[in-house]
């Protein structure tokens, strides 16, 4: 049995920020696998997804929180509960800020959450690829530095991968010494059923563009492993109105077929083998306020 390495570090790291700050894109970039739904629409992430990064010097367990926003529906209240729960249970907080957008009330709200958490924190200024003149970062850095004692400030581009290795080293530096929390080959604690549903939901957002509001949810209803190299997956897509169902189906169900093809390709890549993916669209009025459906979707009441 190997002797424990006294220099080894491990811990939980919360990624927190406003909707569309790039949290899920960063999570996927850091872990190297698509485990969180990525979209240019706000509110893509609905519950904490842990991504595990294992290096010789340590292990980082990333918690991707829902975008910080004002609670409205029961769905939104539970999502904000997930943010508070994540902040309570981590060793380090990473506040992700869209460096290319102007400062608003939402940014102040997120900063206040970080302050209240009383946890060591890094400031990540994301989307630097959208800033041709990097000197524009300086006023933002100065403004945030006057508000909080950051352990470090790292300008990054989650999309392009700029400064990602620097960021990983910075995160590792601020984690406590300790053994790994997950096995080295584990990337996430999400089940394959959950990952499949997340991938389908991402493709819906991608394929429907601006036509459908944020009222879709996906749950994997059946998972049949017919052979070691072939799986049958059945996913239900929930919407609130028949008109939304029509948007997702498209003319002659062409749009649903496109969502299915794109989803299956990503799911097969993660599974490492072929699969059959069947999608159904179900109209469930007010699903965002129904505890039974939220539980089915894995969006639990915080305790």
PDB file of C-alpha atoms in Angstrom:
ATOM      1  CA  UNK A   1       0.000   0.000   0.000  1.00  0.00           C
ATOM      2  CA  UNK A   2       1.284   3.462  -0.932  1.00  0.00           C
ATOM      3  CA  UNK A   3       2.276   5.855   1.810  1.00  0.00           C
ATOM      4  CA  UNK A   4       0.061   8.974   1.932  1.00  0.00           C
ATOM      5  CA  UNK A   5       1.726  12.025   0.406  1.00  0.00           C
ATOM      6  CA  UNK A   6       1.922  14.795   3.048  1.00  0.00           C
ATOM      7  CA  UNK A   7       2.103  17.396   0.247  1.00  0.00           C
ATOM      8  CA  UNK A   8      -1.105  16.150  -1.417  1.00  0.00           C
ATOM      9  CA  UNK A   9      -4.024  18.603  -1.370  1.00  0.00           C
ATOM     10  CA  UNK A  10      -7.734  18.024  -1.904  1.00  0.00           C
ATOM     11  CA  UNK A  11     -10.969  19.885  -1.393  1.00  0.00           C
ATOM     12  CA  UNK A  12     -14.301  21.171  -2.673  1.00  0.00           C
ATOM     13  CA  UNK A  13     -14.411  24.333  -4.770  1.00  0.00           C
ATOM     14  CA  UNK A  14     -17.648  26.217  -5.538  1.00  0.00           C
ATOM     15  CA  UNK A  15     -18.017  28.002  -8.863  1.00  0.00           C
ATOM     16  CA  UNK A  16     -20.408  30.895  -8.296  1.00  0.00           C
ATOM     17  CA  UNK A  17     -21.546  33.746 -10.518  1.00  0.00           C
ATOM     18  CA  UNK A  18     -24.399  35.414 -12.314  1.00  0.00           C
ATOM     19  CA  UNK A  19     -26.334  33.500 -14.977  1.00  0.00           C
ATOM     20  CA  UNK A  20     -24.304  33.244 -18.188  1.00  0.00           C
ATOM     21  CA  UNK A  21     -20.982  34.088 -16.491  1.00  0.00           C
ATOM     22  CA  UNK A  22     -19.489  30.929 -18.023  1.00  0.00           C
ATOM     23  CA  UNK A  23     -19.490  28.581 -15.035  1.00  0.00           C
ATOM     24  CA  UNK A  24     -20.532  25.427 -16.888  1.00  0.00           C
ATOM     25  CA  UNK A  25     -18.158  26.150 -19.778  1.00  0.00           C
ATOM     26  CA  UNK A  26     -15.325  26.482 -17.252  1.00  0.00           C
ATOM     27  CA  UNK A  27     -16.340  23.288 -15.449  1.00  0.00           C
ATOM     28  CA  UNK A  28     -16.292  21.319 -18.696  1.00  0.00           C
ATOM     29  CA  UNK A  29     -12.980  22.910 -19.725  1.00  0.00           C
ATOM     30  CA  UNK A  30     -11.335  22.037 -16.406  1.00  0.00           C
ATOM     31  CA  UNK A  31     -12.629  18.468 -16.218  1.00  0.00           C
ATOM     32  CA  UNK A  32     -12.146  17.792 -19.932  1.00  0.00           C
ATOM     33  CA  UNK A  33     -15.512  16.097 -20.410  1.00  0.00           C
ATOM     34  CA  UNK A  34     -18.950  17.486 -21.121  1.00  0.00           C
ATOM     35  CA  UNK A  35     -20.684  17.065 -17.751  1.00  0.00           C
ATOM     36  CA  UNK A  36     -22.669  20.311 -17.489  1.00  0.00           C
ATOM     37  CA  UNK A  37     -25.132  21.698 -20.004  1.00  0.00           C
ATOM     38  CA  UNK A  38     -23.620  24.675 -21.803  1.00  0.00           C
ATOM     39  CA  UNK A  39     -25.739  27.295 -23.520  1.00  0.00           C
ATOM     40  CA  UNK A  40     -25.722  31.012 -24.197  1.00  0.00           C
ATOM     41  CA  UNK A  41     -29.034  31.254 -22.340  1.00  0.00           C
ATOM     42  CA  UNK A  42     -29.084  32.170 -18.641  1.00  0.00           C
ATOM     43  CA  UNK A  43     -30.108  29.569 -16.047  1.00  0.00           C
ATOM     44  CA  UNK A  44     -28.757  26.483 -17.793  1.00  0.00           C
ATOM     45  CA  UNK A  45     -27.458  24.834 -14.608  1.00  0.00           C
ATOM     46  CA  UNK A  46     -30.170  23.751 -12.186  1.00  0.00           C
ATOM     47  CA  UNK A  47     -28.332  21.770  -9.530  1.00  0.00           C
ATOM     48  CA  UNK A  48     -24.792  21.380  -8.290  1.00  0.00           C
ATOM     49  CA  UNK A  49     -22.708  19.186 -10.594  1.00  0.00           C
ATOM     50  CA  UNK A  50     -19.388  18.040  -9.272  1.00  0.00           C
ATOM     51  CA  UNK A  51     -16.463  17.731 -11.616  1.00  0.00           C
ATOM     52  CA  UNK A  52     -13.369  15.941 -10.348  1.00  0.00           C
ATOM     53  CA  UNK A  53      -9.850  16.928 -11.424  1.00  0.00           C
ATOM     54  CA  UNK A  54      -7.116  14.540 -10.264  1.00  0.00           C
ATOM     55  CA  UNK A  55      -3.455  15.527 -10.578  1.00  0.00           C
ATOM     56  CA  UNK A  56      -0.286  14.070  -9.023  1.00  0.00           C
ATOM     57  CA  UNK A  57      -0.184  16.981  -6.584  1.00  0.00           C
ATOM     58  CA  UNK A  58      -3.837  16.893  -5.540  1.00  0.00           C
ATOM     59  CA  UNK A  59      -7.530  16.621  -6.320  1.00  0.00           C
ATOM     60  CA  UNK A  60     -10.022  19.426  -6.985  1.00  0.00           C
ATOM     61  CA  UNK A  61     -13.745  18.700  -6.664  1.00  0.00           C
ATOM     62  CA  UNK A  62     -15.684  21.428  -8.476  1.00  0.00           C
ATOM     63  CA  UNK A  63     -19.248  22.301  -7.552  1.00  0.00           C
ATOM     64  CA  UNK A  64     -21.076  24.108 -10.367  1.00  0.00           C
ATOM     65  CA  UNK A  65     -23.910  26.122  -8.843  1.00  0.00           C
ATOM     66  CA  UNK A  66     -26.987  27.555 -10.563  1.00  0.00           C
ATOM     67  CA  UNK A  67     -26.604  31.158 -11.703  1.00  0.00           C
ATOM     68  CA  UNK A  68     -27.364  33.550  -8.857  1.00  0.00           C
ATOM     69  CA  UNK A  69     -30.728  35.228  -9.412  1.00  0.00           C
ATOM     70  CA  UNK A  70     -33.870  36.397  -7.630  1.00  0.00           C
ATOM     71  CA  UNK A  71     -36.023  33.426  -6.526  1.00  0.00           C
ATOM     72  CA  UNK A  72     -39.506  33.242  -8.112  1.00  0.00           C
ATOM     73  CA  UNK A  73     -40.877  29.798  -8.951  1.00  0.00           C
ATOM     74  CA  UNK A  74     -40.278  26.889  -6.575  1.00  0.00           C
ATOM     75  CA  UNK A  75     -37.666  25.793  -9.156  1.00  0.00           C
ATOM     76  CA  UNK A  76     -35.774  29.078  -8.686  1.00  0.00           C
ATOM     77  CA  UNK A  77     -36.066  28.919  -4.892  1.00  0.00           C
ATOM     78  CA  UNK A  78     -34.592  25.428  -4.875  1.00  0.00           C
ATOM     79  CA  UNK A  79     -31.827  26.532  -7.227  1.00  0.00           C
ATOM     80  CA  UNK A  80     -30.869  29.375  -4.876  1.00  0.00           C
ATOM     81  CA  UNK A  81     -30.999  26.889  -1.995  1.00  0.00           C
ATOM     82  CA  UNK A  82     -28.416  24.837  -3.910  1.00  0.00           C
ATOM     83  CA  UNK A  83     -26.153  27.910  -4.127  1.00  0.00           C
ATOM     84  CA  UNK A  84     -26.251  28.470  -0.346  1.00  0.00           C
ATOM     85  CA  UNK A  85     -25.732  24.750   0.335  1.00  0.00           C
ATOM     86  CA  UNK A  86     -22.696  24.661  -1.960  1.00  0.00           C
ATOM     87  CA  UNK A  87     -21.111  27.686  -0.278  1.00  0.00           C
ATOM     88  CA  UNK A  88     -21.582  26.092   3.152  1.00  0.00           C
ATOM     89  CA  UNK A  89     -19.769  22.900   2.224  1.00  0.00           C
ATOM     90  CA  UNK A  90     -16.682  23.998   0.266  1.00  0.00           C
ATOM     91  CA  UNK A  91     -13.067  24.826   1.078  1.00  0.00           C
ATOM     92  CA  UNK A  92     -12.686  27.534  -1.570  1.00  0.00           C
ATOM     93  CA  UNK A  93     -15.033  29.770  -3.555  1.00  0.00           C
ATOM     94  CA  UNK A  94     -14.371  30.895  -7.132  1.00  0.00           C
ATOM     95  CA  UNK A  95     -16.437  33.916  -8.152  1.00  0.00           C
ATOM     96  CA  UNK A  96     -16.709  33.953 -11.941  1.00  0.00           C
ATOM     97  CA  UNK A  97     -17.329  37.379 -13.413  1.00  0.00           C
ATOM     98  CA  UNK A  98     -18.012  38.147 -17.071  1.00  0.00           C
ATOM     99  CA  UNK A  99     -15.212  40.672 -17.649  1.00  0.00           C
ATOM    100  CA  UNK A 100     -16.757  41.835 -20.921  1.00  0.00           C
ATOM    101  CA  UNK A 101     -20.037  43.035 -19.378  1.00  0.00           C
ATOM    102  CA  UNK A 102     -20.764  46.116 -17.288  1.00  0.00           C
ATOM    103  CA  UNK A 103     -21.287  45.855 -13.542  1.00  0.00           C
ATOM    104  CA  UNK A 104     -24.904  45.564 -12.395  1.00  0.00           C
ATOM    105  CA  UNK A 105     -26.950  44.923  -9.262  1.00  0.00           C
ATOM    106  CA  UNK A 106     -26.650  41.172  -9.849  1.00  0.00           C
ATOM    107  CA  UNK A 107     -22.846  41.384  -9.616  1.00  0.00           C
ATOM    108  CA  UNK A 108     -23.169  43.177  -6.274  1.00  0.00           C
ATOM    109  CA  UNK A 109     -25.539  40.455  -5.040  1.00  0.00           C
ATOM    110  CA  UNK A 110     -23.076  37.672  -5.960  1.00  0.00           C
ATOM    111  CA  UNK A 111     -20.188  39.538  -4.332  1.00  0.00           C
ATOM    112  CA  UNK A 112     -22.233  39.912  -1.147  1.00  0.00           C
ATOM    113  CA  UNK A 113     -22.899  36.142  -1.139  1.00  0.00           C
ATOM    114  CA  UNK A 114     -19.158  35.495  -1.317  1.00  0.00           C
ATOM    115  CA  UNK A 115     -18.525  37.945   1.529  1.00  0.00           C
ATOM    116  CA  UNK A 116     -21.227  36.332   3.686  1.00  0.00           C
ATOM    117  CA  UNK A 117     -19.815  32.843   3.076  1.00  0.00           C
ATOM    118  CA  UNK A 118     -16.686  33.832   5.001  1.00  0.00           C
ATOM    119  CA  UNK A 119     -14.676  31.408   2.849  1.00  0.00           C
ATOM    120  CA  UNK A 120     -11.350  31.980   1.074  1.00  0.00           C
ATOM    121  CA  UNK A 121     -12.098  33.031  -2.497  1.00  0.00           C
ATOM    122  CA  UNK A 122     -10.555  33.570  -5.924  1.00  0.00           C
ATOM    123  CA  UNK A 123     -11.894  36.083  -8.444  1.00  0.00           C
ATOM    124  CA  UNK A 124     -11.987  34.730 -12.017  1.00  0.00           C
ATOM    125  CA  UNK A 125     -12.434  37.376 -14.694  1.00  0.00           C
ATOM    126  CA  UNK A 126     -13.852  35.302 -17.548  1.00  0.00           C
ATOM    127  CA  UNK A 127     -14.400  35.975 -21.282  1.00  0.00           C
ATOM    128  CA  UNK A 128     -11.090  37.812 -21.741  1.00  0.00           C
ATOM    129  CA  UNK A 129     -11.285  36.626 -25.382  1.00  0.00           C
ATOM    130  CA  UNK A 130     -13.958  39.313 -25.830  1.00  0.00           C
ATOM    131  CA  UNK A 131     -11.564  42.043 -24.641  1.00  0.00           C
ATOM    132  CA  UNK A 132      -9.061  43.091 -27.332  1.00  0.00           C
ATOM    133  CA  UNK A 133      -7.647  45.646 -24.877  1.00  0.00           C
ATOM    134  CA  UNK A 134      -6.695  43.722 -21.719  1.00  0.00           C
ATOM    135  CA  UNK A 135      -5.911  46.955 -19.851  1.00  0.00           C
ATOM    136  CA  UNK A 136      -9.691  47.297 -19.436  1.00  0.00           C
ATOM    137  CA  UNK A 137      -9.425  44.544 -16.821  1.00  0.00           C
ATOM    138  CA  UNK A 138      -7.505  46.834 -14.449  1.00  0.00           C
ATOM    139  CA  UNK A 139     -10.406  49.031 -13.240  1.00  0.00           C
ATOM    140  CA  UNK A 140     -12.481  45.878 -12.645  1.00  0.00           C
ATOM    141  CA  UNK A 141      -9.647  44.273 -10.673  1.00  0.00           C
ATOM    142  CA  UNK A 142      -9.170  47.413  -8.606  1.00  0.00           C
ATOM    143  CA  UNK A 143     -12.899  47.725  -7.912  1.00  0.00           C
ATOM    144  CA  UNK A 144     -13.225  44.118  -6.715  1.00  0.00           C
ATOM    145  CA  UNK A 145      -9.959  44.281  -4.726  1.00  0.00           C
ATOM    146  CA  UNK A 146     -11.290  47.229  -2.730  1.00  0.00           C
ATOM    147  CA  UNK A 147     -14.342  45.157  -1.740  1.00  0.00           C
ATOM    148  CA  UNK A 148     -12.801  41.865  -0.616  1.00  0.00           C
ATOM    149  CA  UNK A 149      -9.509  40.241   0.335  1.00  0.00           C
ATOM    150  CA  UNK A 150      -9.184  37.789  -2.568  1.00  0.00           C
ATOM    151  CA  UNK A 151      -6.633  34.959  -2.348  1.00  0.00           C
ATOM    152  CA  UNK A 152      -5.955  35.640  -6.009  1.00  0.00           C
ATOM    153  CA  UNK A 153      -7.376  37.215  -9.183  1.00  0.00           C
ATOM    154  CA  UNK A 154      -7.064  35.233 -12.418  1.00  0.00           C
ATOM    155  CA  UNK A 155      -8.179  36.555 -15.848  1.00  0.00           C
ATOM    156  CA  UNK A 156      -9.309  33.568 -17.959  1.00  0.00           C
ATOM    157  CA  UNK A 157     -11.125  32.512 -21.099  1.00  0.00           C
ATOM    158  CA  UNK A 158     -13.102  29.358 -20.324  1.00  0.00           C
ATOM    159  CA  UNK A 159     -14.050  29.174 -24.003  1.00  0.00           C
ATOM    160  CA  UNK A 160     -10.474  29.259 -25.358  1.00  0.00           C
ATOM    161  CA  UNK A 161      -8.706  27.711 -22.374  1.00  0.00           C
ATOM    162  CA  UNK A 162      -6.518  30.768 -21.742  1.00  0.00           C
ATOM    163  CA  UNK A 163      -4.834  30.750 -18.288  1.00  0.00           C
ATOM    164  CA  UNK A 164      -6.552  27.502 -17.286  1.00  0.00           C
ATOM    165  CA  UNK A 165      -3.347  25.809 -16.075  1.00  0.00           C
ATOM    166  CA  UNK A 166      -2.499  28.917 -14.058  1.00  0.00           C
ATOM    167  CA  UNK A 167      -5.978  28.781 -12.536  1.00  0.00           C
ATOM    168  CA  UNK A 168      -5.652  25.091 -11.608  1.00  0.00           C
ATOM    169  CA  UNK A 169      -2.327  25.752  -9.871  1.00  0.00           C
ATOM    170  CA  UNK A 170      -3.867  28.698  -8.009  1.00  0.00           C
ATOM    171  CA  UNK A 171      -6.856  26.624  -6.843  1.00  0.00           C
ATOM    172  CA  UNK A 172      -4.619  23.743  -5.728  1.00  0.00           C
ATOM    173  CA  UNK A 173      -2.452  26.131  -3.720  1.00  0.00           C
ATOM    174  CA  UNK A 174      -5.415  27.154  -1.541  1.00  0.00           C
ATOM    175  CA  UNK A 175      -6.808  23.693  -0.774  1.00  0.00           C
ATOM    176  CA  UNK A 176      -6.143  21.920   2.535  1.00  0.00           C
ATOM    177  CA  UNK A 177      -3.714  19.013   2.744  1.00  0.00           C
ATOM    178  CA  UNK A 178      -5.519  15.685   2.626  1.00  0.00           C
ATOM    179  CA  UNK A 179      -6.131  12.436   0.718  1.00  0.00           C
ATOM    180  CA  UNK A 180      -8.175  12.269  -2.519  1.00  0.00           C
ATOM    181  CA  UNK A 181     -11.959  12.460  -2.081  1.00  0.00           C
ATOM    182  CA  UNK A 182     -12.823  10.465  -5.225  1.00  0.00           C
ATOM    183  CA  UNK A 183     -11.183   7.632  -7.177  1.00  0.00           C
ATOM    184  CA  UNK A 184      -8.671   8.925  -9.797  1.00  0.00           C
ATOM    185  CA  UNK A 185     -10.830   7.812 -12.751  1.00  0.00           C
ATOM    186  CA  UNK A 186     -14.006   9.501 -11.523  1.00  0.00           C
ATOM    187  CA  UNK A 187     -14.987  12.715 -13.330  1.00  0.00           C
ATOM    188  CA  UNK A 188     -18.309  13.457 -11.655  1.00  0.00           C
ATOM    189  CA  UNK A 189     -20.726  12.107  -9.056  1.00  0.00           C
ATOM    190  CA  UNK A 190     -23.596  12.552 -11.527  1.00  0.00           C
ATOM    191  CA  UNK A 191     -25.079   9.306 -12.845  1.00  0.00           C
ATOM    192  CA  UNK A 192     -25.035   8.557 -16.562  1.00  0.00           C
ATOM    193  CA  UNK A 193     -28.830   8.947 -16.529  1.00  0.00           C
ATOM    194  CA  UNK A 194     -28.432  12.524 -15.255  1.00  0.00           C
ATOM    195  CA  UNK A 195     -25.675  13.295 -17.740  1.00  0.00           C
ATOM    196  CA  UNK A 196     -27.803  12.033 -20.643  1.00  0.00           C
ATOM    197  CA  UNK A 197     -30.695  14.281 -19.562  1.00  0.00           C
ATOM    198  CA  UNK A 198     -28.348  17.281 -19.225  1.00  0.00           C
ATOM    199  CA  UNK A 199     -26.956  16.692 -22.725  1.00  0.00           C
ATOM    200  CA  UNK A 200     -30.476  16.513 -24.215  1.00  0.00           C
ATOM    201  CA  UNK A 201     -31.465  19.736 -22.443  1.00  0.00           C
ATOM    202  CA  UNK A 202     -28.396  21.520 -23.769  1.00  0.00           C
ATOM    203  CA  UNK A 203     -29.251  20.446 -27.330  1.00  0.00           C
ATOM    204  CA  UNK A 204     -32.837  21.716 -26.926  1.00  0.00           C
ATOM    205  CA  UNK A 205     -31.500  25.142 -25.948  1.00  0.00           C
ATOM    206  CA  UNK A 206     -29.022  25.043 -28.821  1.00  0.00           C
ATOM    207  CA  UNK A 207     -31.420  23.864 -31.556  1.00  0.00           C
ATOM    208  CA  UNK A 208     -34.455  25.977 -30.612  1.00  0.00           C
ATOM    209  CA  UNK A 209     -32.407  29.182 -30.314  1.00  0.00           C
ATOM    210  CA  UNK A 210     -34.475  32.125 -29.080  1.00  0.00           C
ATOM    211  CA  UNK A 211     -37.790  30.494 -29.983  1.00  0.00           C
ATOM    212  CA  UNK A 212     -38.442  28.769 -26.696  1.00  0.00           C
ATOM    213  CA  UNK A 213     -38.216  30.388 -23.261  1.00  0.00           C
ATOM    214  CA  UNK A 214     -36.556  28.715 -20.315  1.00  0.00           C
ATOM    215  CA  UNK A 215     -39.396  26.315 -19.567  1.00  0.00           C
ATOM    216  CA  UNK A 216     -37.956  22.934 -20.560  1.00  0.00           C
ATOM    217  CA  UNK A 217     -36.762  20.093 -18.387  1.00  0.00           C
ATOM    218  CA  UNK A 218     -35.516  16.610 -19.254  1.00  0.00           C
ATOM    219  CA  UNK A 219     -35.662  13.422 -17.213  1.00  0.00           C
ATOM    220  CA  UNK A 220     -34.280   9.999 -18.199  1.00  0.00           C
ATOM    221  CA  UNK A 221     -37.271   7.710 -17.664  1.00  0.00           C
ATOM    222  CA  UNK A 222     -35.768   4.418 -18.784  1.00  0.00           C
ATOM    223  CA  UNK A 223     -32.208   3.090 -19.218  1.00  0.00           C
ATOM    224  CA  UNK A 224     -31.753  -0.383 -20.710  1.00  0.00           C
ATOM    225  CA  UNK A 225     -28.271  -1.851 -21.126  1.00  0.00           C
ATOM    226  CA  UNK A 226     -29.028  -4.462 -23.795  1.00  0.00           C
ATOM    227  CA  UNK A 227     -25.393  -5.405 -24.265  1.00  0.00           C
ATOM    228  CA  UNK A 228     -22.065  -4.200 -22.953  1.00  0.00           C
ATOM    229  CA  UNK A 229     -21.694  -2.091 -26.113  1.00  0.00           C
ATOM    230  CA  UNK A 230     -25.313  -0.966 -26.645  1.00  0.00           C
ATOM    231  CA  UNK A 231     -27.755   1.002 -24.444  1.00  0.00           C
ATOM    232  CA  UNK A 232     -31.360   2.077 -25.001  1.00  0.00           C
ATOM    233  CA  UNK A 233     -32.196   5.437 -23.413  1.00  0.00           C
ATOM    234  CA  UNK A 234     -35.654   7.004 -23.105  1.00  0.00           C
ATOM    235  CA  UNK A 235     -35.844  10.692 -22.126  1.00  0.00           C
ATOM    236  CA  UNK A 236     -38.964  12.778 -21.478  1.00  0.00           C
ATOM    237  CA  UNK A 237     -38.871  16.492 -22.293  1.00  0.00           C
ATOM    238  CA  UNK A 238     -41.240  18.552 -20.136  1.00  0.00           C
ATOM    239  CA  UNK A 239     -42.756  21.838 -21.307  1.00  0.00           C
ATOM    240  CA  UNK A 240     -45.597  23.915 -19.861  1.00  0.00           C
ATOM    241  CA  UNK A 241     -47.798  24.539 -22.932  1.00  0.00           C
ATOM    242  CA  UNK A 242     -48.765  22.781 -26.190  1.00  0.00           C
ATOM    243  CA  UNK A 243     -47.307  25.717 -28.158  1.00  0.00           C
ATOM    244  CA  UNK A 244     -43.892  24.997 -26.600  1.00  0.00           C
ATOM    245  CA  UNK A 245     -44.231  21.326 -27.510  1.00  0.00           C
ATOM    246  CA  UNK A 246     -44.845  22.357 -31.115  1.00  0.00           C
ATOM    247  CA  UNK A 247     -41.667  24.477 -31.102  1.00  0.00           C
ATOM    248  CA  UNK A 248     -39.536  21.568 -29.861  1.00  0.00           C
ATOM    249  CA  UNK A 249     -41.118  19.104 -32.320  1.00  0.00           C
ATOM    250  CA  UNK A 250     -40.711  21.391 -35.360  1.00  0.00           C
ATOM    251  CA  UNK A 251     -42.269  20.718 -38.767  1.00  0.00           C
ATOM    252  CA  UNK A 252     -42.817  16.976 -39.149  1.00  0.00           C
ATOM    253  CA  UNK A 253     -40.857  16.452 -35.880  1.00  0.00           C
ATOM    254  CA  UNK A 254     -37.713  17.587 -37.736  1.00  0.00           C
ATOM    255  CA  UNK A 255     -36.418  19.652 -34.838  1.00  0.00           C
ATOM    256  CA  UNK A 256     -36.882  16.851 -32.299  1.00  0.00           C
ATOM    257  CA  UNK A 257     -34.964  14.525 -34.660  1.00  0.00           C
ATOM    258  CA  UNK A 258     -32.115  17.044 -34.843  1.00  0.00           C
ATOM    259  CA  UNK A 259     -32.037  17.334 -31.033  1.00  0.00           C
ATOM    260  CA  UNK A 260     -31.954  13.534 -30.850  1.00  0.00           C
ATOM    261  CA  UNK A 261     -29.099  13.132 -33.347  1.00  0.00           C
ATOM    262  CA  UNK A 262     -26.921  15.771 -31.672  1.00  0.00           C
ATOM    263  CA  UNK A 263     -27.663  14.383 -28.196  1.00  0.00           C
ATOM    264  CA  UNK A 264     -26.943  10.792 -29.186  1.00  0.00           C
ATOM    265  CA  UNK A 265     -23.532  11.733 -30.601  1.00  0.00           C
ATOM    266  CA  UNK A 266     -22.488  13.391 -27.327  1.00  0.00           C
ATOM    267  CA  UNK A 267     -23.950  10.620 -25.155  1.00  0.00           C
ATOM    268  CA  UNK A 268     -22.162   7.935 -27.194  1.00  0.00           C
ATOM    269  CA  UNK A 269     -18.883   9.802 -26.784  1.00  0.00           C
ATOM    270  CA  UNK A 270     -19.310   9.851 -22.994  1.00  0.00           C
ATOM    271  CA  UNK A 271     -20.530   6.225 -22.832  1.00  0.00           C
ATOM    272  CA  UNK A 272     -17.823   4.980 -25.179  1.00  0.00           C
ATOM    273  CA  UNK A 273     -20.283   2.865 -27.168  1.00  0.00           C
ATOM    274  CA  UNK A 274     -23.441   3.021 -29.318  1.00  0.00           C
ATOM    275  CA  UNK A 275     -26.876   3.871 -27.954  1.00  0.00           C
ATOM    276  CA  UNK A 276     -30.468   4.241 -29.092  1.00  0.00           C
ATOM    277  CA  UNK A 277     -32.022   7.477 -27.833  1.00  0.00           C
ATOM    278  CA  UNK A 278     -35.799   7.936 -27.799  1.00  0.00           C
ATOM    279  CA  UNK A 279     -37.212  11.386 -26.957  1.00  0.00           C
ATOM    280  CA  UNK A 280     -40.773  12.196 -25.911  1.00  0.00           C
ATOM    281  CA  UNK A 281     -42.261  15.659 -25.337  1.00  0.00           C
ATOM    282  CA  UNK A 282     -44.765  15.975 -22.467  1.00  0.00           C
ATOM    283  CA  UNK A 283     -46.899  18.988 -21.561  1.00  0.00           C
ATOM    284  CA  UNK A 284     -47.019  19.467 -17.769  1.00  0.00           C
ATOM    285  CA  UNK A 285     -48.505  22.819 -16.727  1.00  0.00           C
ATOM    286  CA  UNK A 286     -46.547  24.646 -14.014  1.00  0.00           C
ATOM    287  CA  UNK A 287     -43.925  21.902 -13.632  1.00  0.00           C
ATOM    288  CA  UNK A 288     -41.575  24.515 -12.143  1.00  0.00           C
ATOM    289  CA  UNK A 289     -43.872  24.732  -9.097  1.00  0.00           C
ATOM    290  CA  UNK A 290     -44.547  20.993  -8.707  1.00  0.00           C
ATOM    291  CA  UNK A 291     -42.456  19.297  -5.981  1.00  0.00           C
ATOM    292  CA  UNK A 292     -43.010  15.790  -7.422  1.00  0.00           C
ATOM    293  CA  UNK A 293     -41.612  16.709 -10.847  1.00  0.00           C
ATOM    294  CA  UNK A 294     -38.736  18.724  -9.370  1.00  0.00           C
ATOM    295  CA  UNK A 295     -37.760  15.660  -7.307  1.00  0.00           C
ATOM    296  CA  UNK A 296     -37.883  13.478 -10.462  1.00  0.00           C
ATOM    297  CA  UNK A 297     -35.591  15.993 -12.140  1.00  0.00           C
ATOM    298  CA  UNK A 298     -33.093  15.790  -9.259  1.00  0.00           C
ATOM    299  CA  UNK A 299     -33.819  19.337  -8.064  1.00  0.00           C
ATOM    300  CA  UNK A 300     -34.280  18.592  -4.384  1.00  0.00           C
ATOM    301  CA  UNK A 301     -35.505  20.623  -1.475  1.00  0.00           C
ATOM    302  CA  UNK A 302     -32.425  21.792   0.441  1.00  0.00           C
ATOM    303  CA  UNK A 303     -32.099  20.582   3.987  1.00  0.00           C
TER     304      UNK A 303
END
